[in-house]
Amino acid sequence: MFFGRVKMTSSKDSRIPPNQHVTTKFPILHHGNVPYYADLAEWDLTVFGLVDNPQVFTYEQLMKLPQTKITTDIHCVTGWSRLDNMWTGISSLELLKRVKIKQDARYVIFHAEEGWTANLPLEDFLKETTLLAHSHNGEPLTPKHGFPIRAVVAHLYFWKSAKWLRKIEFTAKDQPGFWERNGYHNYGDPWKEQRLSWD
Ligand SMILES: Nc1nc2c(c(=O)[nH]1)N[C@H]1C(S)=C(S)[C@@H](COP(=O)(O)O)O[C@H]1N2
Ligand SMILES: [Mo]
């Protein structure tokens, strides 16, 4: 005899975090303006803070690093999920080899254009699925989706995936980012529905 509550799940449902719905569109969501670069020479990526070798990468230099392809589902805190996104870019582990993170680093702060930031624990940055992506489904990112480079942190709500990335900072202390200071959860695990700071 079985008295438990039975929840029917298909294999597709088990990919969808609670209270998310799947969309095949690619919604655009951000605070502030979409940056425009007349020339990619106007863009670079600074990696600094608690690292042995702080570095400024040009777009060309990043493109010459070994490239990684990952396919991930993305989950926006506003309720939409988009399945099977193929991202191409430089894995966080590849970057790590070049800058050498110091022992006391615990957090990573993404700095985007216009001073927008997002924070995450170092171990989440160092997941194999965390990427500095330049392409989505084989096409370069469009300006609205983060051209030239965005972070992709697939296992957390999509607001951690900073578009228009300009700096990556390694710190000992946490520094809540833009949405984290404005009521969103500091960590943002979609499977635990960590949407707002009190969740
Ligand atoms: N620089 C920057 N990156 C950002 C944001 C932002 O406001 N500024 N918003 C985040 C949020 S809330 C989401 S859901 C995703 C949306 O990415 P998309 O517009 O490519 O779908 O970008 C994230 N990255
Ligand atoms: Mo979002």
Short mmCIF file of C-alpha atoms and ligand atoms in Angstrom, two decimals:
data_model
loop_
_atom_site.label_atom_id
_atom_site.label_comp_id
_atom_site.label_asym_id
_atom_site.label_seq_id
_atom_site.Cartn_x
_atom_site.Cartn_y
_atom_site.Cartn_z
CA MET A 1 0.00 0.00 0.00
CA PHE A 2 1.29 3.49 -0.86
CA PHE A 3 -0.01 6.49 1.05
CA GLY A 4 2.45 9.14 -0.06
CA ARG A 5 1.55 12.10 -2.20
CA VAL A 6 2.40 11.32 -5.81
CA LYS A 7 3.79 14.12 -7.92
CA MET A 8 3.83 13.31 -11.61
CA THR A 9 6.95 14.55 -13.28
CA SER A 10 8.11 13.99 -16.79
CA SER A 11 11.81 14.17 -17.51
CA LYS A 12 11.19 17.65 -18.92
CA ASP A 13 9.52 18.86 -15.72
CA SER A 14 12.48 17.73 -13.67
CA ARG A 15 14.56 20.27 -15.58
CA ILE A 16 12.29 23.16 -14.64
CA PRO A 17 12.80 24.75 -11.21
CA PRO A 18 9.65 25.41 -9.16
CA ASN A 19 7.27 28.08 -10.44
CA GLN A 20 9.17 28.69 -13.68
CA HIS A 21 7.57 28.45 -17.13
CA VAL A 22 9.40 27.57 -20.31
CA THR A 23 9.67 30.06 -23.14
CA THR A 24 11.26 29.55 -26.54
CA LYS A 25 11.72 33.30 -26.92
CA PHE A 26 14.81 35.01 -25.60
CA PRO A 27 13.47 37.84 -23.43
CA ILE A 28 15.68 40.87 -22.81
CA LEU A 29 16.01 42.12 -19.27
CA HIS A 30 18.31 44.67 -17.71
CA HIS A 31 18.66 47.91 -15.82
CA GLY A 32 20.32 50.80 -17.65
CA ASN A 33 21.45 51.27 -21.23
CA VAL A 34 22.75 48.93 -23.90
CA PRO A 35 26.34 50.00 -24.55
CA TYR A 36 27.45 50.73 -28.08
CA TYR A 37 31.03 50.20 -29.16
CA ALA A 38 32.09 51.84 -32.41
CA ASP A 39 35.21 49.71 -32.27
CA LEU A 40 36.01 46.66 -30.16
CA ALA A 41 39.28 48.35 -29.25
CA GLU A 42 37.10 50.45 -26.88
CA TRP A 43 36.36 47.30 -24.90
CA ASP A 44 38.62 45.31 -22.60
CA LEU A 45 38.25 43.00 -19.62
CA THR A 46 40.15 43.70 -16.40
CA VAL A 47 40.75 40.86 -13.97
CA PHE A 48 41.91 42.19 -10.61
CA GLY A 49 41.73 41.93 -6.82
CA LEU A 50 43.11 38.90 -5.00
CA VAL A 51 45.04 37.41 -7.91
CA ASP A 52 48.79 36.94 -8.47
CA ASN A 53 48.67 38.25 -12.03
CA PRO A 54 46.10 41.02 -12.54
CA GLN A 55 45.47 41.32 -16.27
CA VAL A 56 43.67 43.39 -18.85
CA PHE A 57 42.49 41.28 -21.79
CA THR A 58 41.57 42.67 -25.18
CA TYR A 59 38.78 40.98 -27.08
CA GLU A 60 41.36 39.51 -29.46
CA GLN A 61 43.40 38.04 -26.61
CA LEU A 62 40.31 36.40 -25.11
CA MET A 63 39.33 34.91 -28.45
CA LYS A 64 42.76 33.30 -28.73
CA LEU A 65 42.32 31.41 -25.44
CA PRO A 66 40.98 27.84 -25.57
CA GLN A 67 37.25 27.94 -26.25
CA THR A 68 34.56 25.98 -24.43
CA LYS A 69 31.02 25.14 -25.56
CA ILE A 70 28.33 24.39 -23.01
CA THR A 71 24.60 23.87 -23.32
CA THR A 72 22.58 25.08 -20.35
CA ASP A 73 19.07 25.98 -19.29
CA ILE A 74 18.62 29.52 -18.01
CA HIS A 75 16.18 30.61 -15.33
CA CYS A 76 15.15 34.22 -14.87
CA VAL A 77 13.85 35.25 -11.46
CA THR A 78 10.81 36.85 -13.15
CA GLY A 79 9.62 33.32 -14.00
CA TRP A 80 10.80 32.35 -17.46
CA SER A 81 13.20 29.54 -18.26
CA ARG A 82 14.81 28.90 -21.62
CA LEU A 83 16.13 25.41 -22.33
CA ASP A 84 19.21 24.26 -24.25
CA ASN A 85 21.17 27.43 -24.77
CA MET A 86 24.51 26.77 -26.35
CA TRP A 87 27.14 29.21 -25.19
CA THR A 88 30.66 29.54 -26.55
CA GLY A 89 33.41 31.31 -24.67
CA ILE A 90 36.21 31.07 -22.17
CA SER A 91 35.61 28.95 -19.10
CA SER A 92 36.29 30.44 -15.68
CA LEU A 93 38.81 27.64 -15.14
CA GLU A 94 40.75 28.74 -18.22
CA LEU A 95 40.85 32.31 -16.92
CA LEU A 96 41.96 31.08 -13.51
CA LYS A 97 45.07 29.47 -15.03
CA ARG A 98 46.16 32.86 -16.32
CA VAL A 99 45.56 35.08 -13.30
CA LYS A 100 46.17 32.66 -10.38
CA ILE A 101 43.69 33.32 -7.61
CA LYS A 102 45.12 33.98 -4.15
CA GLN A 103 44.28 31.77 -1.16
CA ASP A 104 42.19 34.37 0.64
CA ALA A 105 39.81 35.04 -2.28
CA ARG A 106 36.25 33.96 -1.42
CA TYR A 107 33.96 35.97 -3.72
CA VAL A 108 33.81 37.13 -7.29
CA ILE A 109 32.30 40.46 -8.30
CA PHE A 110 31.29 40.97 -11.94
CA HIS A 111 31.49 44.61 -12.96
CA ALA A 112 29.51 45.51 -16.06
CA GLU A 113 29.11 48.81 -17.93
CA GLU A 114 27.55 51.69 -16.00
CA GLY A 115 28.77 50.37 -12.65
CA TRP A 116 26.29 47.46 -12.57
CA THR A 117 27.62 44.55 -10.48
CA ALA A 118 26.69 41.02 -9.44
CA ASN A 119 28.37 38.95 -6.70
CA LEU A 120 28.84 35.23 -6.25
CA PRO A 121 30.94 32.85 -4.15
CA LEU A 122 34.27 31.85 -5.72
CA GLU A 123 33.26 28.17 -5.84
CA ASP A 124 30.25 29.05 -7.99
CA PHE A 125 32.41 31.07 -10.35
CA LEU A 126 34.75 28.07 -10.62
CA LYS A 127 32.03 25.61 -11.71
CA GLU A 128 32.76 23.98 -15.04
CA THR A 129 29.58 25.49 -16.45
CA THR A 130 30.57 29.10 -15.69
CA LEU A 131 31.68 30.84 -18.83
CA LEU A 132 32.66 34.20 -20.25
CA ALA A 133 30.50 33.84 -23.32
CA HIS A 134 30.76 35.64 -26.64
CA SER A 135 28.23 33.54 -28.59
CA HIS A 136 24.74 32.14 -28.07
CA ASN A 137 23.61 29.21 -30.25
CA GLY A 138 26.55 29.76 -32.55
CA GLU A 139 25.98 33.47 -33.20
CA PRO A 140 27.87 36.36 -31.57
CA LEU A 141 25.85 37.91 -28.74
CA THR A 142 23.61 40.73 -29.89
CA PRO A 143 24.15 44.10 -28.16
CA LYS A 144 21.00 43.62 -26.04
CA HIS A 145 22.13 40.18 -24.85
CA GLY A 146 25.54 41.39 -23.72
CA PHE A 147 27.89 41.90 -26.69
CA PRO A 148 30.83 41.50 -26.69
CA ILE A 149 31.13 39.29 -23.59
CA ARG A 150 28.72 38.28 -20.84
CA ALA A 151 29.09 35.99 -17.87
CA VAL A 152 27.04 32.80 -17.90
CA VAL A 153 26.44 31.30 -14.45
CA ALA A 154 23.91 28.69 -15.43
CA HIS A 155 23.13 27.14 -12.04
CA LEU A 156 21.95 30.42 -10.46
CA TYR A 157 19.11 32.75 -11.48
CA PHE A 158 20.05 34.52 -14.66
CA TRP A 159 20.56 37.94 -13.05
CA LYS A 160 24.02 36.73 -11.94
CA SER A 161 24.98 36.37 -15.61
CA ALA A 162 26.32 39.88 -16.12
CA LYS A 163 26.00 41.30 -19.62
CA TRP A 164 28.57 43.79 -20.97
CA LEU A 165 31.19 42.49 -18.60
CA ARG A 166 34.18 44.83 -18.05
CA LYS A 167 35.87 43.67 -14.85
CA ILE A 168 36.10 40.54 -12.74
CA GLU A 169 37.19 41.17 -9.17
CA PHE A 170 38.29 38.59 -6.61
CA THR A 171 37.63 39.61 -2.99
CA ALA A 172 37.80 38.24 0.55
CA LYS A 173 34.55 39.96 1.54
CA ASP A 174 31.21 39.71 -0.21
CA GLN A 175 29.88 42.83 -1.94
CA PRO A 176 26.18 42.53 -2.81
CA GLY A 177 25.57 43.65 -6.39
CA PHE A 178 22.88 45.75 -8.06
CA TRP A 179 19.91 43.41 -7.77
CA GLU A 180 21.19 41.92 -4.52
CA ARG A 181 21.06 45.42 -2.94
CA ASN A 182 17.60 45.94 -4.41
CA GLY A 183 15.78 43.07 -2.76
CA TYR A 184 16.95 40.01 -4.64
CA HIS A 185 18.45 37.05 -2.83
CA ASN A 186 22.20 37.22 -2.27
CA TYR A 187 22.80 33.75 -3.76
CA GLY A 188 19.85 32.99 -6.06
CA ASP A 189 19.48 29.20 -6.34
CA PRO A 190 16.49 28.60 -8.67
CA TRP A 191 15.92 25.07 -7.28
CA LYS A 192 15.41 26.53 -3.80
CA GLU A 193 13.49 29.50 -5.17
CA GLN A 194 15.87 32.00 -3.63
CA ARG A 195 14.27 34.92 -5.43
CA LEU A 196 14.07 37.66 -2.84
CA SER A 197 16.29 38.48 0.11
CA TRP A 198 13.86 36.96 2.63
CA ASP A 199 13.36 33.65 0.70
N1 LIG B 1 25.02 44.36 -17.02
C1 LIG B 1 23.85 43.78 -16.72
N2 LIG B 1 23.74 42.45 -16.82
C2 LIG B 1 22.57 41.83 -16.52
C3 LIG B 1 21.46 42.57 -16.09
C4 LIG B 1 21.61 43.99 -15.96
O1 LIG B 1 20.68 44.71 -15.55
N3 LIG B 1 22.82 44.56 -16.31
N4 LIG B 1 20.29 41.92 -15.79
C5 LIG B 1 20.35 40.50 -15.48
C6 LIG B 1 19.04 39.86 -15.53
S1 LIG B 1 17.94 40.28 -14.30
C7 LIG B 1 18.73 38.88 -16.43
S2 LIG B 1 17.31 37.98 -16.33
C8 LIG B 1 19.62 38.59 -17.58
C9 LIG B 1 18.85 38.72 -18.87
O2 LIG B 1 19.67 38.43 -19.96
P1 LIG B 1 19.05 38.54 -21.41
O3 LIG B 1 18.55 39.97 -21.57
O4 LIG B 1 20.16 38.20 -22.34
O5 LIG B 1 17.91 37.57 -21.46
O6 LIG B 1 20.73 39.48 -17.63
C10 LIG B 1 21.32 39.74 -16.38
N5 LIG B 1 22.52 40.48 -16.64
MO MO B 2 16.31 38.57 -14.32
#
